Amino acid sequence: MPKIFVTRPIPEMGIKMLRDKGYEVLINEAAKERAATLDELKDGARGADAILSVLTDKITAEVMDAGLPMLKIVANFAVGYDNIDLGAAKQKNIMVTNTPGVLTETVAEHTFALMIAIAHRIAEADRFARAGKFTAWGPELLLGTDLCHKTIGIIGLGRIGSRVALHAAKGFGMKVLYYDPNPNPDFEKEFGAVYVANIDELLPQCDFVSIHVPLLYPVKSSEAGTPKELFDRVNSTYHLINEERLKKMKPSAYLINTSRGPVVDEKALAQALKSGVIKGAALDVFEFEPEITPELKELDNVVLTPHIASATIGTRSRMAELAANNIIEALEGRTPPNLVVK
Ligand code: NAD
């Protein structure tokens, strides 16, 4: 009977699908509110045919080795897969899958929730009201910024970036600029969007900048020569937004990040927010999460959410189904639909 190791508890639907197949499902219940430890990952992987992992858990070569010779697939419960050593998986002939598509709308909605929250000072106003500071309506009390008719720059026009562009253009009448290594002329026609050939030219033109790229680290010399589809790191997105680029943004602009924390140099961002280089930021992801750079927590011109952009009941359940389905397809000898590495 195939054995499945689930690194942290996930919505029941995915577990049920695996159990209905007669698989033995081992859930690492100890890691309900924290990441799994290396020992838990290695212990769980031993003898497993499949690992169902979540993004907090680093599936390294060492973890995969613990699962060999049985381990056939690592099914990630996320669209990003920067927590998995893809090179090691490829080398060890272990499939890797993700959960794209089912969370696109939810993450795009959360991006807008953040954008509106920072521009209309929602979190700050909530703190103000709760603190009993609302003594009278005031013509200049907590003035914010409109989204309507402003310019948004989208960095990474994939599934989520495109959905954000749709809300921006059709819902809020915003002008959409975008940068992506792969321009999309059809999208430009549909949304009146304008392609900007590089990020440095895009930043000074935007009132809002929203990031939707995968986290890709720069190529290491030891990885040179690995297949391009795995390590296309010429387009590294690590610290894509750094001190220099923050200075290229307008002092009135806002940065929104729902992609991955290390895409932004968090210390440089905190400094830029403190010194007025940019007006505000709204972040769902953090460079050293679950730690958050302490200065950020003290600033009023920041909205912070704890990596919950895809966290709705429906979406998390669909992610669990997709991850379980990828495992079932792989173990029944078919190609899983969301293959990242074979
Ligand atoms: P996607 O693959 O559809 O889109 C990513 C886009 O980024 C692609 O169009 C790609 O060409 C582009 N890109 C790659 N390198 C780039 C670079 N250097 N500069 C500009 N663009 C670049 O992925 P998606 O489904 O839209 O998801 C995007 C990312 O969002 C995921 O990789 C994940 O890290 C993140 N995400 C976060 C959450 C969350 O909970 N906060 C949830 C889902 C996804």
PDB file of N, CA, C and O in Angstrom, residues 157-217:
ATOM      1  N   LEU A 157       3.771  39.371 -15.135  1.00  0.00           N
ATOM      2  CA  LEU A 157       2.394  39.314 -15.640  1.00  0.00           C
ATOM      3  C   LEU A 157       2.015  37.867 -15.953  1.00  0.00           C
ATOM      4  O   LEU A 157       1.748  37.518 -17.094  1.00  0.00           O
ATOM      5  N   GLY A 158       2.010  37.031 -14.913  1.00  0.00           N
ATOM      6  CA  GLY A 158       1.566  35.648 -15.085  1.00  0.00           C
ATOM      7  C   GLY A 158       0.091  35.567 -14.715  1.00  0.00           C
ATOM      8  O   GLY A 158      -0.672  36.518 -14.924  1.00  0.00           O
ATOM      9  N   ARG A 159      -0.296  34.436 -14.112  1.00  0.00           N
ATOM     10  CA  ARG A 159      -1.709  34.240 -13.752  1.00  0.00           C
ATOM     11  C   ARG A 159      -2.182  35.318 -12.779  1.00  0.00           C
ATOM     12  O   ARG A 159      -3.189  35.984 -13.006  1.00  0.00           O
ATOM     13  N   ILE A 160      -1.459  35.491 -11.669  1.00  0.00           N
ATOM     14  CA  ILE A 160      -1.924  36.421 -10.632  1.00  0.00           C
ATOM     15  C   ILE A 160      -1.767  37.871 -11.107  1.00  0.00           C
ATOM     16  O   ILE A 160      -2.687  38.681 -10.975  1.00  0.00           O
ATOM     17  N   GLY A 161      -0.605  38.183 -11.688  1.00  0.00           N
ATOM     18  CA  GLY A 161      -0.379  39.543 -12.181  1.00  0.00           C
ATOM     19  C   GLY A 161      -1.457  39.966 -13.176  1.00  0.00           C
ATOM     20  O   GLY A 161      -1.943  41.101 -13.130  1.00  0.00           O
ATOM     21  N   SER A 162      -1.867  39.056 -14.064  1.00  0.00           N
ATOM     22  CA  SER A 162      -2.898  39.391 -15.059  1.00  0.00           C
ATOM     23  C   SER A 162      -4.237  39.654 -14.393  1.00  0.00           C
ATOM     24  O   SER A 162      -4.998  40.527 -14.812  1.00  0.00           O
ATOM     25  N   ARG A 163      -4.532  38.880 -13.378  1.00  0.00           N
ATOM     26  CA  ARG A 163      -5.817  39.054 -12.684  1.00  0.00           C
ATOM     27  C   ARG A 163      -5.834  40.392 -11.921  1.00  0.00           C
ATOM     28  O   ARG A 163      -6.850  41.078 -11.871  1.00  0.00           O
ATOM     29  N   VAL A 164      -4.704  40.748 -11.352  1.00  0.00           N
ATOM     30  CA  VAL A 164      -4.589  42.049 -10.678  1.00  0.00           C
ATOM     31  C   VAL A 164      -4.786  43.166 -11.713  1.00  0.00           C
ATOM     32  O   VAL A 164      -5.491  44.149 -11.471  1.00  0.00           O
ATOM     33  N   ALA A 165      -4.208  42.962 -12.890  1.00  0.00           N
ATOM     34  CA  ALA A 165      -4.343  43.960 -13.964  1.00  0.00           C
ATOM     35  C   ALA A 165      -5.802  44.113 -14.368  1.00  0.00           C
ATOM     36  O   ALA A 165      -6.267  45.224 -14.634  1.00  0.00           O
ATOM     37  N   LEU A 166      -6.527  43.003 -14.409  1.00  0.00           N
ATOM     38  CA  LEU A 166      -7.948  43.074 -14.774  1.00  0.00           C
ATOM     39  C   LEU A 166      -8.715  43.936 -13.779  1.00  0.00           C
ATOM     40  O   LEU A 166      -9.456  44.848 -14.155  1.00  0.00           O
ATOM     41  N   HIS A 167      -8.525  43.673 -12.482  1.00  0.00           N
ATOM     42  CA  HIS A 167      -9.220  44.485 -11.470  1.00  0.00           C
ATOM     43  C   HIS A 167      -8.798  45.948 -11.588  1.00  0.00           C
ATOM     44  O   HIS A 167      -9.629  46.847 -11.476  1.00  0.00           O
ATOM     45  N   ALA A 168      -7.516  46.169 -11.818  1.00  0.00           N
ATOM     46  CA  ALA A 168      -6.995  47.543 -11.853  1.00  0.00           C
ATOM     47  C   ALA A 168      -7.592  48.305 -13.036  1.00  0.00           C
ATOM     48  O   ALA A 168      -8.112  49.414 -12.868  1.00  0.00           O
ATOM     49  N   ALA A 169      -7.556  47.678 -14.223  1.00  0.00           N
ATOM     50  CA  ALA A 169      -7.996  48.377 -15.436  1.00  0.00           C
ATOM     51  C   ALA A 169      -9.516  48.487 -15.490  1.00  0.00           C
ATOM     52  O   ALA A 169     -10.068  49.574 -15.681  1.00  0.00           O
ATOM     53  N   LYS A 170     -10.193  47.349 -15.285  1.00  0.00           N
ATOM     54  CA  LYS A 170     -11.651  47.333 -15.483  1.00  0.00           C
ATOM     55  C   LYS A 170     -12.407  47.774 -14.234  1.00  0.00           C
ATOM     56  O   LYS A 170     -13.495  48.324 -14.337  1.00  0.00           O
ATOM     57  N   GLY A 171     -11.845  47.496 -13.071  1.00  0.00           N
ATOM     58  CA  GLY A 171     -12.566  47.833 -11.837  1.00  0.00           C
ATOM     59  C   GLY A 171     -12.269  49.225 -11.314  1.00  0.00           C
ATOM     60  O   GLY A 171     -13.153  49.920 -10.828  1.00  0.00           O
ATOM     61  N   PHE A 172     -11.017  49.629 -11.413  1.00  0.00           N
ATOM     62  CA  PHE A 172     -10.616  50.897 -10.782  1.00  0.00           C
ATOM     63  C   PHE A 172     -10.181  51.955 -11.787  1.00  0.00           C
ATOM     64  O   PHE A 172      -9.734  53.025 -11.383  1.00  0.00           O
ATOM     65  N   GLY A 173     -10.296  51.657 -13.076  1.00  0.00           N
ATOM     66  CA  GLY A 173      -9.923  52.641 -14.093  1.00  0.00           C
ATOM     67  C   GLY A 173      -8.468  53.069 -13.978  1.00  0.00           C
ATOM     68  O   GLY A 173      -8.126  54.226 -14.246  1.00  0.00           O
ATOM     69  N   MET A 174      -7.613  52.145 -13.565  1.00  0.00           N
ATOM     70  CA  MET A 174      -6.195  52.493 -13.430  1.00  0.00           C
ATOM     71  C   MET A 174      -5.483  52.277 -14.770  1.00  0.00           C
ATOM     72  O   MET A 174      -5.889  51.428 -15.570  1.00  0.00           O
ATOM     73  N   LYS A 175      -4.426  53.023 -14.969  1.00  0.00           N
ATOM     74  CA  LYS A 175      -3.567  52.781 -16.126  1.00  0.00           C
ATOM     75  C   LYS A 175      -2.595  51.659 -15.738  1.00  0.00           C
ATOM     76  O   LYS A 175      -1.991  51.722 -14.655  1.00  0.00           O
ATOM     77  N   VAL A 176      -2.476  50.663 -16.591  1.00  0.00           N
ATOM     78  CA  VAL A 176      -1.636  49.500 -16.253  1.00  0.00           C
ATOM     79  C   VAL A 176      -0.349  49.495 -17.074  1.00  0.00           C
ATOM     80  O   VAL A 176      -0.381  49.485 -18.308  1.00  0.00           O
ATOM     81  N   LEU A 177       0.777  49.518 -16.378  1.00  0.00           N
ATOM     82  CA  LEU A 177       2.086  49.287 -16.993  1.00  0.00           C
ATOM     83  C   LEU A 177       2.565  47.934 -16.480  1.00  0.00           C
ATOM     84  O   LEU A 177       2.210  47.543 -15.375  1.00  0.00           O
ATOM     85  N   TYR A 178       3.368  47.226 -17.258  1.00  0.00           N
ATOM     86  CA  TYR A 178       3.872  45.967 -16.732  1.00  0.00           C
ATOM     87  C   TYR A 178       5.257  45.657 -17.274  1.00  0.00           C
ATOM     88  O   TYR A 178       5.633  46.129 -18.342  1.00  0.00           O
ATOM     89  N   TYR A 179       5.969  44.862 -16.479  1.00  0.00           N
ATOM     90  CA  TYR A 179       7.235  44.293 -16.945  1.00  0.00           C
ATOM     91  C   TYR A 179       7.217  42.790 -16.696  1.00  0.00           C
ATOM     92  O   TYR A 179       6.810  42.328 -15.623  1.00  0.00           O
ATOM     93  N   ASP A 180       7.639  42.041 -17.684  1.00  0.00           N
ATOM     94  CA  ASP A 180       7.750  40.580 -17.589  1.00  0.00           C
ATOM     95  C   ASP A 180       8.747  40.204 -18.682  1.00  0.00           C
ATOM     96  O   ASP A 180       8.772  40.853 -19.734  1.00  0.00           O
ATOM     97  N   PRO A 181       9.589  39.193 -18.458  1.00  0.00           N
ATOM     98  CA  PRO A 181      10.502  38.813 -19.541  1.00  0.00           C
ATOM     99  C   PRO A 181       9.750  38.410 -20.818  1.00  0.00           C
ATOM    100  O   PRO A 181      10.305  38.476 -21.904  1.00  0.00           O
ATOM    101  N   ASN A 182       8.478  37.981 -20.648  1.00  0.00           N
ATOM    102  CA  ASN A 182       7.684  37.596 -21.821  1.00  0.00           C
ATOM    103  C   ASN A 182       6.537  38.580 -22.017  1.00  0.00           C
ATOM    104  O   ASN A 182       5.497  38.446 -21.375  1.00  0.00           O
ATOM    105  N   PRO A 183       6.694  39.551 -22.920  1.00  0.00           N
ATOM    106  CA  PRO A 183       5.601  40.497 -23.156  1.00  0.00           C
ATOM    107  C   PRO A 183       4.374  39.782 -23.730  1.00  0.00           C
ATOM    108  O   PRO A 183       4.509  38.726 -24.347  1.00  0.00           O
ATOM    109  N   ASN A 184       3.193  40.371 -23.524  1.00  0.00           N
ATOM    110  CA  ASN A 184       1.950  39.736 -23.950  1.00  0.00           C
ATOM    111  C   ASN A 184       1.090  40.755 -24.718  1.00  0.00           C
ATOM    112  O   ASN A 184       0.258  41.450 -24.131  1.00  0.00           O
ATOM    113  N   PRO A 185       1.292  40.849 -26.043  1.00  0.00           N
ATOM    114  CA  PRO A 185       0.593  41.864 -26.846  1.00  0.00           C
ATOM    115  C   PRO A 185      -0.934  41.726 -26.786  1.00  0.00           C
ATOM    116  O   PRO A 185      -1.640  42.735 -26.809  1.00  0.00           O
ATOM    117  N   ASP A 186      -1.469  40.493 -26.689  1.00  0.00           N
ATOM    118  CA  ASP A 186      -2.928  40.318 -26.613  1.00  0.00           C
ATOM    119  C   ASP A 186      -3.469  40.968 -25.356  1.00  0.00           C
ATOM    120  O   ASP A 186      -4.498  41.645 -25.361  1.00  0.00           O
ATOM    121  N   PHE A 187      -2.745  40.741 -24.270  1.00  0.00           N
ATOM    122  CA  PHE A 187      -3.138  41.333 -22.992  1.00  0.00           C
ATOM    123  C   PHE A 187      -3.110  42.868 -23.086  1.00  0.00           C
ATOM    124  O   PHE A 187      -4.009  43.547 -22.609  1.00  0.00           O
ATOM    125  N   GLU A 188      -2.089  43.384 -23.756  1.00  0.00           N
ATOM    126  CA  GLU A 188      -1.963  44.844 -23.889  1.00  0.00           C
ATOM    127  C   GLU A 188      -3.182  45.414 -24.600  1.00  0.00           C
ATOM    128  O   GLU A 188      -3.729  46.436 -24.204  1.00  0.00           O
ATOM    129  N   LYS A 189      -3.619  44.711 -25.659  1.00  0.00           N
ATOM    130  CA  LYS A 189      -4.789  45.186 -26.417  1.00  0.00           C
ATOM    131  C   LYS A 189      -6.023  45.159 -25.533  1.00  0.00           C
ATOM    132  O   LYS A 189      -6.795  46.106 -25.467  1.00  0.00           O
ATOM    133  N   GLU A 190      -6.209  44.039 -24.811  1.00  0.00           N
ATOM    134  CA  GLU A 190      -7.439  43.870 -24.033  1.00  0.00           C
ATOM    135  C   GLU A 190      -7.550  44.885 -22.894  1.00  0.00           C
ATOM    136  O   GLU A 190      -8.636  45.355 -22.581  1.00  0.00           O
ATOM    137  N   PHE A 191      -6.428  45.194 -22.267  1.00  0.00           N
ATOM    138  CA  PHE A 191      -6.492  46.030 -21.065  1.00  0.00           C
ATOM    139  C   PHE A 191      -5.890  47.421 -21.264  1.00  0.00           C
ATOM    140  O   PHE A 191      -5.756  48.175 -20.314  1.00  0.00           O
ATOM    141  N   GLY A 192      -5.533  47.722 -22.493  1.00  0.00           N
ATOM    142  CA  GLY A 192      -4.873  49.005 -22.733  1.00  0.00           C
ATOM    143  C   GLY A 192      -3.593  49.093 -21.909  1.00  0.00           C
ATOM    144  O   GLY A 192      -3.164  50.175 -21.508  1.00  0.00           O
ATOM    145  N   ALA A 193      -2.981  47.936 -21.646  1.00  0.00           N
ATOM    146  CA  ALA A 193      -1.773  47.929 -20.815  1.00  0.00           C
ATOM    147  C   ALA A 193      -0.549  48.267 -21.657  1.00  0.00           C
ATOM    148  O   ALA A 193      -0.537  48.037 -22.864  1.00  0.00           O
ATOM    149  N   VAL A 194       0.445  48.816 -20.994  1.00  0.00           N
ATOM    150  CA  VAL A 194       1.653  49.242 -21.705  1.00  0.00           C
ATOM    151  C   VAL A 194       2.847  48.446 -21.180  1.00  0.00           C
ATOM    152  O   VAL A 194       3.079  48.394 -19.963  1.00  0.00           O
ATOM    153  N   TYR A 195       3.569  47.838 -22.103  1.00  0.00           N
ATOM    154  CA  TYR A 195       4.761  47.074 -21.719  1.00  0.00           C
ATOM    155  C   TYR A 195       5.941  48.023 -21.545  1.00  0.00           C
ATOM    156  O   TYR A 195       6.187  48.882 -22.390  1.00  0.00           O
ATOM    157  N   VAL A 196       6.641  47.868 -20.428  1.00  0.00           N
ATOM    158  CA  VAL A 196       7.847  48.666 -20.209  1.00  0.00           C
ATOM    159  C   VAL A 196       9.008  47.672 -20.178  1.00  0.00           C
ATOM    160  O   VAL A 196       8.967  46.686 -19.443  1.00  0.00           O
ATOM    161  N   ALA A 197      10.009  47.945 -20.987  1.00  0.00           N
ATOM    162  CA  ALA A 197      11.039  46.931 -21.261  1.00  0.00           C
ATOM    163  C   ALA A 197      11.945  46.623 -20.082  1.00  0.00           C
ATOM    164  O   ALA A 197      12.629  45.605 -20.083  1.00  0.00           O
ATOM    165  N   ASN A 198      11.990  47.482 -19.069  1.00  0.00           N
ATOM    166  CA  ASN A 198      12.745  47.095 -17.869  1.00  0.00           C
ATOM    167  C   ASN A 198      12.204  47.771 -16.624  1.00  0.00           C
ATOM    168  O   ASN A 198      11.522  48.812 -16.701  1.00  0.00           O
ATOM    169  N   ILE A 199      12.526  47.146 -15.498  1.00  0.00           N
ATOM    170  CA  ILE A 199      11.942  47.580 -14.223  1.00  0.00           C
ATOM    171  C   ILE A 199      12.376  49.003 -13.866  1.00  0.00           C
ATOM    172  O   ILE A 199      11.593  49.781 -13.329  1.00  0.00           O
ATOM    173  N   ASP A 200      13.613  49.347 -14.188  1.00  0.00           N
ATOM    174  CA  ASP A 200      14.107  50.678 -13.823  1.00  0.00           C
ATOM    175  C   ASP A 200      13.337  51.798 -14.516  1.00  0.00           C
ATOM    176  O   ASP A 200      13.197  52.886 -13.977  1.00  0.00           O
ATOM    177  N   GLU A 201      12.832  51.507 -15.703  1.00  0.00           N
ATOM    178  CA  GLU A 201      12.014  52.517 -16.394  1.00  0.00           C
ATOM    179  C   GLU A 201      10.579  52.498 -15.899  1.00  0.00           C
ATOM    180  O   GLU A 201       9.890  53.513 -15.938  1.00  0.00           O
ATOM    181  N   LEU A 202      10.129  51.352 -15.442  1.00  0.00           N
ATOM    182  CA  LEU A 202       8.741  51.236 -14.971  1.00  0.00           C
ATOM    183  C   LEU A 202       8.535  51.976 -13.649  1.00  0.00           C
ATOM    184  O   LEU A 202       7.569  52.735 -13.477  1.00  0.00           O
ATOM    185  N   LEU A 203       9.467  51.794 -12.719  1.00  0.00           N
ATOM    186  CA  LEU A 203       9.265  52.281 -11.345  1.00  0.00           C
ATOM    187  C   LEU A 203       8.948  53.782 -11.235  1.00  0.00           C
ATOM    188  O   LEU A 203       8.012  54.153 -10.523  1.00  0.00           O
ATOM    189  N   PRO A 204       9.679  54.665 -11.940  1.00  0.00           N
ATOM    190  CA  PRO A 204       9.413  56.098 -11.747  1.00  0.00           C
ATOM    191  C   PRO A 204       8.046  56.550 -12.265  1.00  0.00           C
ATOM    192  O   PRO A 204       7.597  57.645 -11.951  1.00  0.00           O
ATOM    193  N   GLN A 205       7.373  55.670 -13.053  1.00  0.00           N
ATOM    194  CA  GLN A 205       6.096  56.079 -13.672  1.00  0.00           C
ATOM    195  C   GLN A 205       4.879  55.665 -12.848  1.00  0.00           C
ATOM    196  O   GLN A 205       3.757  55.981 -13.214  1.00  0.00           O
ATOM    197  N   CYS A 206       5.098  54.918 -11.745  1.00  0.00           N
ATOM    198  CA  CYS A 206       3.957  54.263 -11.081  1.00  0.00           C
ATOM    199  C   CYS A 206       3.574  54.902  -9.752  1.00  0.00           C
ATOM    200  O   CYS A 206       4.423  55.338  -8.988  1.00  0.00           O
ATOM    201  N   ASP A 207       2.249  54.880  -9.489  1.00  0.00           N
ATOM    202  CA  ASP A 207       1.745  55.283  -8.169  1.00  0.00           C
ATOM    203  C   ASP A 207       1.663  54.065  -7.249  1.00  0.00           C
ATOM    204  O   ASP A 207       1.737  54.200  -6.023  1.00  0.00           O
ATOM    205  N   PHE A 208       1.452  52.896  -7.869  1.00  0.00           N
ATOM    206  CA  PHE A 208       1.424  51.622  -7.128  1.00  0.00           C
ATOM    207  C   PHE A 208       2.301  50.639  -7.911  1.00  0.00           C
ATOM    208  O   PHE A 208       2.226  50.603  -9.144  1.00  0.00           O
ATOM    209  N   VAL A 209       3.078  49.852  -7.178  1.00  0.00           N
ATOM    210  CA  VAL A 209       3.880  48.805  -7.829  1.00  0.00           C
ATOM    211  C   VAL A 209       3.513  47.493  -7.144  1.00  0.00           C
ATOM    212  O   VAL A 209       3.578  47.390  -5.914  1.00  0.00           O
ATOM    213  N   SER A 210       3.087  46.500  -7.921  1.00  0.00           N
ATOM    214  CA  SER A 210       2.663  45.230  -7.334  1.00  0.00           C
ATOM    215  C   SER A 210       3.499  44.095  -7.924  1.00  0.00           C
ATOM    216  O   SER A 210       3.632  43.985  -9.146  1.00  0.00           O
ATOM    217  N   ILE A 211       4.041  43.262  -7.045  1.00  0.00           N
ATOM    218  CA  ILE A 211       5.006  42.245  -7.487  1.00  0.00           C
ATOM    219  C   ILE A 211       4.364  40.855  -7.535  1.00  0.00           C
ATOM    220  O   ILE A 211       3.767  40.410  -6.539  1.00  0.00           O
ATOM    221  N   HIS A 212       4.545  40.167  -8.663  1.00  0.00           N
ATOM    222  CA  HIS A 212       3.929  38.836  -8.853  1.00  0.00           C
ATOM    223  C   HIS A 212       4.866  37.868  -9.559  1.00  0.00           C
ATOM    224  O   HIS A 212       4.448  37.109 -10.438  1.00  0.00           O
ATOM    225  N   VAL A 213       6.138  37.900  -9.163  1.00  0.00           N
ATOM    226  CA  VAL A 213       7.136  37.024  -9.803  1.00  0.00           C
ATOM    227  C   VAL A 213       7.404  35.800  -8.921  1.00  0.00           C
ATOM    228  O   VAL A 213       7.158  35.834  -7.714  1.00  0.00           O
ATOM    229  N   PRO A 214       7.935  34.731  -9.501  1.00  0.00           N
ATOM    230  CA  PRO A 214       8.408  33.634  -8.648  1.00  0.00           C
ATOM    231  C   PRO A 214       9.714  34.044  -7.980  1.00  0.00           C
ATOM    232  O   PRO A 214      10.398  34.944  -8.481  1.00  0.00           O
ATOM    233  N   LEU A 215      10.062  33.393  -6.876  1.00  0.00           N
ATOM    234  CA  LEU A 215      11.366  33.643  -6.243  1.00  0.00           C
ATOM    235  C   LEU A 215      12.402  32.755  -6.934  1.00  0.00           C
ATOM    236  O   LEU A 215      12.316  31.528  -6.880  1.00  0.00           O
ATOM    237  N   LEU A 216      13.359  33.393  -7.583  1.00  0.00           N
ATOM    238  CA  LEU A 216      14.447  32.664  -8.249  1.00  0.00           C
ATOM    239  C   LEU A 216      15.755  33.242  -7.740  1.00  0.00           C
ATOM    240  O   LEU A 216      15.957  34.453  -7.805  1.00  0.00           O
ATOM    241  N   TYR A 217      16.621  32.375  -7.238  1.00  0.00           N
ATOM    242  CA  TYR A 217      17.917  32.857  -6.738  1.00  0.00           C
ATOM    243  C   TYR A 217      18.919  32.953  -7.881  1.00  0.00           C
ATOM    244  O   TYR A 217      18.794  32.232  -8.876  1.00  0.00           O
TER     245      TYR A 217
END
